[in-house]
Amino acid sequence: MAKTIQAIRGMNDCLPTQSPLWQKLESTVKRVVSAYGYNEVRMPIVEVTNLFSRAIGEVTDVVEKEMYTFEDRNGDSLSLRPEGTAGCVRSGIENGLLYNQEQRLWYMGPMFRHERPQKGRYRQFHQCGVEVFGIDGPDVDAELIMMTARLWRELGIDKHVRLELNSIGSLEARAHYRSALIEYLEQHIDVLDDDCKRRMYTNPLRVLDTKNPDVQAILGDAPCLADYLDPESKAHFAGLCELLDAAGIEYQVNQRLVRGLDYYNRTVFEWITESLGSQGTVCGGGRYDGLVEQLGGKPTKAVGFAMGLERLVLMLETLELDDVRRSVDAYVVTAGEGTMLAGMKLAEALREQMPELRVMNHFGGGNFKKQFKRADKVGAAVALVLGENEVSENNVVIKDLIGGEQITIAQADLVNKLKEFI
Ligand code: ATP
Ligand code: MG
């Protein structure tokens, strides 16, 4: 036998048994973002590498070690997108969507990062992102958080996520803070690990979200970003908190929350769950007023978030909230001369009259017992049975596969009668 070929580590198939849950998640997301008047944008999966190093920042985990970068046949350096914001901004600038106007956008699709695969962390994963351009906030910042809160309620996971919030101020305020932080870290250089030492001068804020407990211990007395915030950022943050309080959305201010990517300013937030172990962040976002200009556009206010769909699917599975409906409603069972054709016609007529109904025909023959077994296996609610008698009299038997009873009715009454079962 020939050797089988396997998928790339960390890049998973979505199998037929899993796709109903994915579809439910995706359709709920689409419904919620549409309810706020947001429009979908679809960007390419591959972009020039420069876009990501300029947008995300050279000294970030994503750009330093997680990107899938390759040369194409022209010798250009291209990368599989590790996130969506950079491509969304590139597209907005290129297509003239951002200049002097508001945009409320969302996207959904695969992202790629070369990380160590584990539960909740994959090399091809899926995000839904929402980005708003041209609005100063904090009202729109609050709307984005309210939108995510609504999504959690609709998915039934609102009791299992909590919101962390922070303001990281303006770029200038952060520059002041940066120097103070570096000075403090220099005094504790003996405690820092190699990663922290390397980041200390290039991206010292990243030291704040280290997982190293020894470093965490000295960070308790480190200068606090909140003390360096510019008055405008302070007012923005106070405004956001007020709106969230009024909307009844609970949050914790976490002064260590800085987020991994360089382009954020002012508001940053994360939704975190305890139900997935260490890969607990299901959604992260914030304001990035400098990015459009950094990528060559006119200065444009911007705010957005991205959520990891695998982690949400895992939550729905772990919490056993995957009450996804069966994928077949009615299973057509036939036996006898000419009944197969009659069964296919009946199914076609039903699809015509009940477009939402999922009807599956049994193929390959076999006695009724075998066919009913198959109907059970696909999870159908009813079997529609046609023998030679039913066909000649234009009747059909509805067999309730859950309750067990069965009735014979005229085919003409089938649509009405079926509604009682499904
Ligand atoms: P983490 O700290 O977990 O690595 P991150 O800060 O790198 O997350 P973002 O770049 O903010 O993540 O991406 C937004 C969301 O996308 C994350 O909150 C997470 O839910 C999801 N995500 C990020 N990387 C992965 C991955 N490798 N596999 C699955 N989901 C991911
Ligand atoms: Mg990461």
Coordinates of C-alpha atoms and ligand atoms in Angstrom, one line a residue:
M1 CA 0.0 0.0 0.0
A2 CA 1.2 3.5 -0.8
K3 CA 2.3 5.6 2.2
T4 CA -0.5 8.0 3.3
I5 CA 0.1 11.8 3.4
Q6 CA -0.7 13.7 6.5
A7 CA -1.9 17.2 7.2
I8 CA 0.7 19.8 8.4
R9 CA 1.1 19.8 12.2
G10 CA -1.1 22.5 13.7
M11 CA -3.3 22.7 10.6
N12 CA -6.5 20.9 11.2
D13 CA -9.4 19.6 9.1
C14 CA -12.9 20.6 10.1
L15 CA -14.7 17.3 9.9
P16 CA -18.3 16.8 9.0
T17 CA -19.1 16.1 12.7
Q18 CA -17.6 19.4 13.7
S19 CA -18.8 21.7 10.9
P20 CA -22.4 22.1 12.3
L21 CA -20.9 23.8 15.5
W22 CA -18.6 26.0 13.3
Q23 CA -21.5 27.0 11.1
K24 CA -23.6 27.9 14.2
L25 CA -20.8 30.0 15.5
E26 CA -20.1 31.7 12.2
S27 CA -23.8 32.5 11.6
T28 CA -24.2 33.9 15.1
V29 CA -21.2 36.1 14.6
K30 CA -22.5 37.3 11.3
R31 CA -25.9 38.0 12.7
V32 CA -24.5 40.0 15.6
V33 CA -22.1 42.2 13.6
S34 CA -24.8 42.9 11.0
A35 CA -27.2 43.9 13.8
Y36 CA -24.8 46.9 14.4
G37 CA -24.6 47.8 10.7
Y38 CA -21.1 46.5 10.0
N39 CA -20.1 45.3 6.5
E40 CA -17.9 42.4 5.5
V41 CA -14.5 42.9 3.8
R42 CA -12.5 40.0 2.4
M43 CA -8.8 40.4 2.1
P44 CA -6.2 38.1 0.4
I45 CA -4.5 35.5 2.6
V46 CA -1.1 36.4 1.3
E47 CA 0.4 39.9 1.5
V48 CA 3.9 41.3 1.0
T49 CA 6.0 40.6 4.2
N50 CA 6.7 44.3 4.7
L51 CA 3.1 45.0 5.4
F52 CA 3.2 42.9 8.5
S53 CA 6.6 44.0 9.7
R54 CA 5.6 47.6 9.4
A55 CA 2.1 47.2 10.9
I56 CA 2.7 44.7 13.7
G57 CA 6.3 45.8 14.5
E58 CA 9.7 44.1 14.0
V59 CA 10.1 43.3 17.7
T60 CA 7.0 41.2 18.3
D61 CA 6.6 37.4 18.6
V62 CA 4.5 37.4 15.5
V63 CA 7.0 39.0 13.2
E64 CA 10.2 37.7 14.9
K65 CA 9.3 34.0 14.9
E66 CA 5.7 33.1 14.0
M67 CA 5.2 34.2 10.3
Y68 CA 5.1 31.9 7.4
T69 CA 7.4 33.8 5.0
F70 CA 8.5 32.7 1.6
E71 CA 9.8 33.9 -1.7
D72 CA 7.5 33.6 -4.6
R73 CA 8.6 32.9 -8.1
N74 CA 9.4 36.5 -8.7
G75 CA 11.7 36.6 -5.7
D76 CA 9.3 38.8 -3.7
S77 CA 9.0 38.2 0.0
L78 CA 5.4 37.2 0.8
S79 CA 3.8 36.0 4.0
L80 CA 0.7 34.2 5.0
R81 CA -1.4 36.6 7.0
P82 CA -0.8 36.1 10.8
E83 CA -3.7 38.5 11.6
G84 CA -6.3 40.6 9.7
T85 CA -5.8 44.2 10.8
A86 CA -2.8 44.9 8.7
G87 CA -4.4 43.6 5.5
C88 CA -7.7 45.4 6.3
V89 CA -5.9 48.8 6.7
R90 CA -3.8 48.1 3.6
S91 CA -7.0 47.4 1.7
G92 CA -8.8 50.4 3.1
I93 CA -6.0 52.8 2.1
E94 CA -5.5 51.2 -1.3
N95 CA -9.3 51.4 -2.1
G96 CA -9.8 54.9 -0.7
L97 CA -12.2 53.7 2.0
L98 CA -10.6 55.5 4.9
Y99 CA -10.1 59.0 3.8
N100 CA -12.5 61.4 5.4
Q101 CA -15.1 58.8 6.1
E102 CA -16.3 56.3 8.6
Q103 CA -16.1 52.5 8.0
R104 CA -17.5 49.7 10.1
L105 CA -16.0 46.5 8.9
W106 CA -15.7 42.8 9.8
Y107 CA -13.9 39.8 8.3
M108 CA -13.6 36.2 9.1
G109 CA -11.0 33.6 7.9
P110 CA -7.8 31.6 8.4
M111 CA -4.7 33.1 9.9
F112 CA -1.3 31.5 10.1
R113 CA 1.3 31.5 12.8
H114 CA 4.2 29.1 13.3
E115 CA 3.6 28.5 17.0
R116 CA 3.9 25.3 19.1
P117 CA 0.6 23.5 18.5
Q118 CA -1.4 22.7 21.6
K119 CA -5.0 22.9 22.7
G120 CA -6.3 26.3 21.6
R121 CA -3.2 27.2 19.7
Y122 CA -2.7 26.1 16.1
R123 CA -0.6 27.1 13.1
Q124 CA -3.7 27.6 10.9
F125 CA -6.4 29.1 13.0
H126 CA -9.5 31.3 12.3
Q127 CA -10.3 34.7 13.5
C128 CA -13.3 37.0 13.1
G129 CA -12.1 40.6 13.3
V130 CA -14.1 43.9 13.5
E131 CA -12.4 47.2 12.6
V132 CA -13.9 50.7 12.8
F133 CA -12.2 53.7 11.1
G134 CA -12.8 57.4 11.3
I135 CA -14.4 57.6 14.8
D136 CA -12.7 59.1 17.8
G137 CA -14.5 57.2 20.6
P138 CA -14.9 56.3 23.4
D139 CA -18.5 55.7 22.3
V140 CA -17.4 53.3 19.5
D141 CA -14.9 51.6 21.8
A142 CA -17.9 50.9 24.1
E143 CA -20.0 49.7 21.2
L144 CA -17.4 47.1 20.2
I145 CA -17.3 45.8 23.7
M146 CA -21.1 45.7 23.9
M147 CA -21.1 43.9 20.6
T148 CA -18.8 41.2 21.9
A149 CA -20.9 40.9 25.1
R150 CA -24.0 40.4 23.0
L151 CA -22.2 37.7 21.1
W152 CA -21.3 35.8 24.3
R153 CA -24.9 36.0 25.4
E154 CA -26.2 34.7 22.1
L155 CA -23.7 31.9 22.2
G156 CA -24.6 31.1 25.9
I157 CA -21.0 31.6 27.2
D158 CA -21.4 35.0 28.9
K159 CA -21.1 33.5 32.3
H160 CA -17.7 32.0 31.4
V161 CA -15.8 35.0 30.1
R162 CA -14.6 38.1 31.8
L163 CA -13.4 41.4 30.5
E164 CA -10.1 43.1 31.2
L165 CA -9.5 46.6 30.2
N166 CA -6.7 49.1 30.2
S167 CA -5.5 52.3 28.6
I168 CA -2.0 52.4 27.2
G169 CA -2.2 56.1 26.4
S170 CA -0.8 58.0 23.5
L171 CA 2.4 57.1 21.7
E172 CA 4.1 60.1 23.4
A173 CA 2.9 59.2 26.9
R174 CA 4.1 55.7 26.3
A175 CA 7.5 57.0 25.2
H176 CA 7.9 58.7 28.6
Y177 CA 6.7 55.6 30.4
R178 CA 9.1 53.5 28.4
S179 CA 12.1 55.3 29.6
A180 CA 11.0 55.1 33.2
L181 CA 10.3 51.4 32.8
I182 CA 13.7 50.7 31.2
E183 CA 15.4 52.6 34.1
Y184 CA 13.6 50.4 36.6
L185 CA 14.3 47.2 34.7
E186 CA 18.0 48.1 34.5
Q187 CA 18.1 48.1 38.3
H188 CA 16.8 44.5 38.3
I189 CA 18.7 43.2 35.4
D190 CA 19.9 40.1 37.4
V191 CA 16.4 38.8 37.7
L192 CA 15.5 39.2 34.0
D193 CA 15.6 36.2 31.7
D194 CA 17.0 36.3 28.2
D195 CA 13.7 37.1 26.5
C196 CA 13.1 40.0 28.9
K197 CA 16.6 41.3 28.5
R198 CA 16.3 41.3 24.8
R199 CA 13.0 43.1 24.9
M200 CA 14.0 45.6 27.5
Y201 CA 15.3 48.1 25.1
T202 CA 13.3 47.2 22.0
N203 CA 9.8 46.7 23.4
P204 CA 10.0 47.0 27.2
L205 CA 6.2 47.0 27.6
R206 CA 6.2 43.4 26.5
V207 CA 8.2 42.6 29.7
L208 CA 5.0 43.4 31.6
D209 CA 3.2 40.4 30.3
T210 CA 6.0 37.9 31.0
K211 CA 5.0 34.5 32.4
N212 CA 8.2 34.2 34.4
P213 CA 7.2 34.4 38.1
D214 CA 10.5 35.8 39.3
V215 CA 10.2 38.7 36.8
Q216 CA 6.5 39.1 37.7
A217 CA 7.6 39.5 41.4
I218 CA 9.8 42.6 40.7
L219 CA 7.1 44.1 38.4
G220 CA 4.9 44.8 41.4
D221 CA 7.0 47.9 42.2
A222 CA 7.6 48.9 38.6
P223 CA 6.4 52.3 37.4
C224 CA 2.8 52.3 36.5
L225 CA 1.6 53.2 33.0
A226 CA -1.5 54.8 34.5
D227 CA 0.6 57.5 36.1
Y228 CA 2.0 58.5 32.8
L229 CA -1.2 58.7 30.8
D230 CA -1.8 62.0 28.9
P231 CA -5.0 63.9 30.0
E232 CA -6.8 63.1 26.7
S233 CA -6.2 59.4 27.1
K234 CA -7.3 59.6 30.7
A235 CA -10.6 61.3 29.7
H236 CA -11.1 58.8 26.9
F237 CA -10.7 55.9 29.3
A238 CA -13.0 57.5 31.9
G239 CA -15.6 58.0 29.2
L240 CA -15.4 54.4 28.1
C241 CA -15.7 53.1 31.7
E242 CA -18.8 55.3 32.2
L243 CA -20.4 53.9 29.1
L244 CA -19.7 50.3 30.1
D245 CA -21.0 51.0 33.6
A246 CA -24.2 52.4 32.1
A247 CA -24.5 49.4 29.8
G248 CA -24.1 47.0 32.8
I249 CA -21.0 45.5 31.4
E250 CA -18.6 44.2 34.1
Y251 CA -14.8 44.7 33.7
Q252 CA -11.6 44.6 35.6
V253 CA -8.9 47.3 34.9
N254 CA -5.7 45.4 34.5
Q255 CA -2.7 47.8 34.4
R256 CA -0.5 45.1 33.1
L257 CA -2.6 44.5 30.0
V258 CA -0.5 45.8 27.0
R259 CA -1.3 43.3 24.2
G260 CA 1.2 41.7 22.0
L261 CA 1.1 43.9 18.9
D262 CA 2.8 47.3 18.7
Y263 CA 0.1 49.3 17.0
Y264 CA -2.3 49.9 19.9
N265 CA -2.9 53.1 21.8
R266 CA -5.4 54.2 24.4
T267 CA -8.0 51.5 24.9
V268 CA -6.9 47.8 25.0
F269 CA -9.1 45.0 26.1
E270 CA -9.3 41.2 26.3
W271 CA -12.0 38.7 27.0
I272 CA -10.7 35.8 29.0
T273 CA -12.0 32.5 30.0
E274 CA -10.9 30.1 32.7
S275 CA -12.5 27.1 31.0
L276 CA -9.7 26.5 28.4
G277 CA -6.5 26.3 30.6
S278 CA -3.7 28.6 29.6
Q279 CA -5.0 29.6 26.1
G280 CA -7.6 31.7 27.8
T281 CA -7.9 34.8 25.7
V282 CA -10.8 34.4 23.3
C283 CA -10.9 38.0 22.0
G284 CA -8.5 40.9 22.1
G285 CA -8.6 44.4 20.7
G286 CA -8.2 48.0 21.2
R287 CA -7.6 51.4 19.5
Y288 CA -4.8 51.9 17.0
D289 CA -5.0 55.5 15.8
G290 CA -1.5 55.6 14.4
L291 CA -1.6 52.6 12.2
V292 CA -3.3 54.0 9.0
E293 CA -0.7 56.8 8.9
Q294 CA 2.1 54.4 9.6
L295 CA 1.1 52.4 6.6
G296 CA 1.0 55.5 4.3
G297 CA -2.5 56.7 4.7
K298 CA -3.8 60.0 6.2
P299 CA -4.1 60.0 10.0
T300 CA -7.3 58.1 10.8
K301 CA -8.8 57.1 14.1
A302 CA -9.2 53.3 14.3
V303 CA -10.4 50.7 16.8
G304 CA -11.0 47.0 16.5
F305 CA -10.8 43.5 17.9
A306 CA -10.2 39.9 16.8
M307 CA -11.5 36.7 18.3
G308 CA -10.2 33.2 17.9
L309 CA -12.9 30.9 16.6
E310 CA -11.2 27.7 17.6
R311 CA -11.1 28.8 21.2
L312 CA -14.8 29.7 21.0
V313 CA -15.6 26.3 19.5
L314 CA -13.6 24.6 22.2
M315 CA -15.6 26.5 24.8
L316 CA -18.9 25.5 23.3
E317 CA -17.7 21.9 23.3
T318 CA -16.2 22.0 26.8
L319 CA -19.3 23.6 28.3
E320 CA -21.4 21.2 26.3
L321 CA -23.3 24.0 24.8
D322 CA -23.1 22.4 21.4
D323 CA -26.8 21.7 21.1
V324 CA -26.4 21.9 17.4
R325 CA -29.4 20.6 15.5
R326 CA -29.1 17.3 13.6
S327 CA -28.1 17.7 10.0
V328 CA -31.0 15.7 8.5
D329 CA -34.6 16.1 9.2
A330 CA -36.3 13.6 7.0
Y331 CA -34.9 10.3 5.6
V332 CA -36.7 8.8 2.7
V333 CA -37.0 5.0 2.8
T334 CA -38.3 3.0 -0.1
A335 CA -38.8 -0.7 -1.0
G336 CA -40.4 -2.3 -4.1
E337 CA -40.8 -1.8 -7.8
G338 CA -40.7 1.9 -8.9
T339 CA -40.5 3.2 -5.4
M340 CA -37.0 4.6 -5.6
L341 CA -37.9 7.1 -8.3
A342 CA -41.1 8.0 -6.4
G343 CA -38.9 8.6 -3.3
M344 CA -36.5 10.9 -5.2
K345 CA -39.5 12.8 -6.7
L346 CA -41.1 13.2 -3.2
A347 CA -37.8 14.5 -1.8
E348 CA -37.5 17.0 -4.6
A349 CA -41.0 18.2 -4.1
L350 CA -40.4 18.7 -0.4
R351 CA -37.2 20.7 -1.1
E352 CA -39.3 22.9 -3.4
Q353 CA -42.0 23.6 -0.8
M354 CA -39.9 23.5 2.4
P355 CA -36.5 25.1 1.5
E356 CA -35.3 24.9 5.1
L357 CA -36.0 21.1 5.4
R358 CA -33.0 18.8 5.1
V359 CA -34.1 15.6 3.3
M360 CA -31.9 12.7 2.6
N361 CA -32.7 9.8 0.3
H362 CA -31.6 6.2 1.1
F363 CA -29.5 4.7 -1.6
G364 CA -28.2 1.2 -2.1
G365 CA -31.3 -0.8 -1.3
G366 CA -31.7 -3.2 1.7
N367 CA -34.8 -4.1 3.8
F368 CA -36.7 -1.5 5.9
K369 CA -34.9 -2.5 9.1
K370 CA -31.5 -1.7 7.5
Q371 CA -32.8 1.6 6.1
F372 CA -34.3 2.7 9.4
K373 CA -31.0 2.0 11.1
R374 CA -29.3 4.3 8.6
A375 CA -32.0 7.0 9.3
D376 CA -31.2 6.8 13.0
K377 CA -27.5 7.0 12.3
V378 CA -27.8 10.3 10.5
G379 CA -30.0 11.6 13.3
A380 CA -33.1 12.1 11.2
A381 CA -36.3 13.1 13.1
V382 CA -38.6 11.1 10.8
A383 CA -38.5 8.5 8.1
L384 CA -40.7 8.9 5.1
V385 CA -41.7 5.5 3.9
L386 CA -42.8 4.5 0.4
G387 CA -43.7 0.9 -0.5
E388 CA -45.5 -0.1 -3.7
N389 CA -48.9 0.4 -2.0
E390 CA -48.2 3.9 -0.9
V391 CA -46.9 4.8 -4.3
S392 CA -49.9 3.5 -6.1
E393 CA -52.3 5.3 -3.7
N394 CA -50.3 8.5 -3.6
N395 CA -49.8 8.0 0.1
V396 CA -46.7 8.2 2.4
V397 CA -46.0 6.8 5.8
I398 CA -44.4 9.2 8.3
K399 CA -42.5 7.2 10.9
D400 CA -41.5 9.2 14.0
L401 CA -38.0 8.1 14.7
I402 CA -38.0 9.6 18.2
G403 CA -41.5 8.7 19.5
G404 CA -41.8 5.5 17.4
E405 CA -45.4 5.8 16.1
Q406 CA -46.2 6.0 12.4
I407 CA -49.1 7.3 10.4
T408 CA -50.2 6.9 6.8
I409 CA -51.3 10.1 5.0
A410 CA -51.9 11.4 1.5
Q411 CA -48.8 12.8 -0.1
A412 CA -50.7 16.1 -0.6
D413 CA -50.9 16.6 3.1
L414 CA -47.3 15.8 3.8
V415 CA -46.0 19.4 4.1
N416 CA -48.6 20.3 6.7
K417 CA -48.2 17.2 8.6
L418 CA -44.4 17.3 8.6
K419 CA -44.4 20.6 10.4
E420 CA -45.8 18.8 13.5
F421 CA -42.7 16.6 13.7
I422 CA -39.9 18.9 12.8
Ligands
ATP1 P1 -2.0 34.7 22.7 O1 -1.5 35.5 23.9 O2 -2.9 33.6 23.1 O3 -0.8 34.1 21.9 P2 -2.3 36.8 20.9 O4 -2.1 38.1 21.7 O5 -1.1 36.4 20.1 O6 -2.8 35.6 21.8 P3 -4.0 38.1 19.0 O7 -2.9 38.4 18.0 O8 -4.5 39.2 19.8 O9 -3.5 36.9 19.9 O10 -5.2 37.4 18.2 C1 -6.6 37.5 18.7 C2 -7.1 36.1 19.1 O11 -6.8 35.1 18.1 C3 -6.5 35.6 20.4 O12 -7.1 36.1 21.5 C4 -6.8 34.1 20.3 O13 -8.2 33.9 20.6 C5 -6.7 33.9 18.8 N1 -5.4 33.3 18.5 C6 -4.2 33.9 18.4 N2 -3.2 33.0 18.0 C7 -3.8 31.8 17.9 C8 -3.4 30.5 17.5 N3 -2.1 30.3 17.2 N4 -4.3 29.5 17.5 C9 -5.6 29.7 17.8 N5 -6.1 30.9 18.1 C10 -5.2 32.0 18.2
MG2 MG 0.4 34.9 20.4

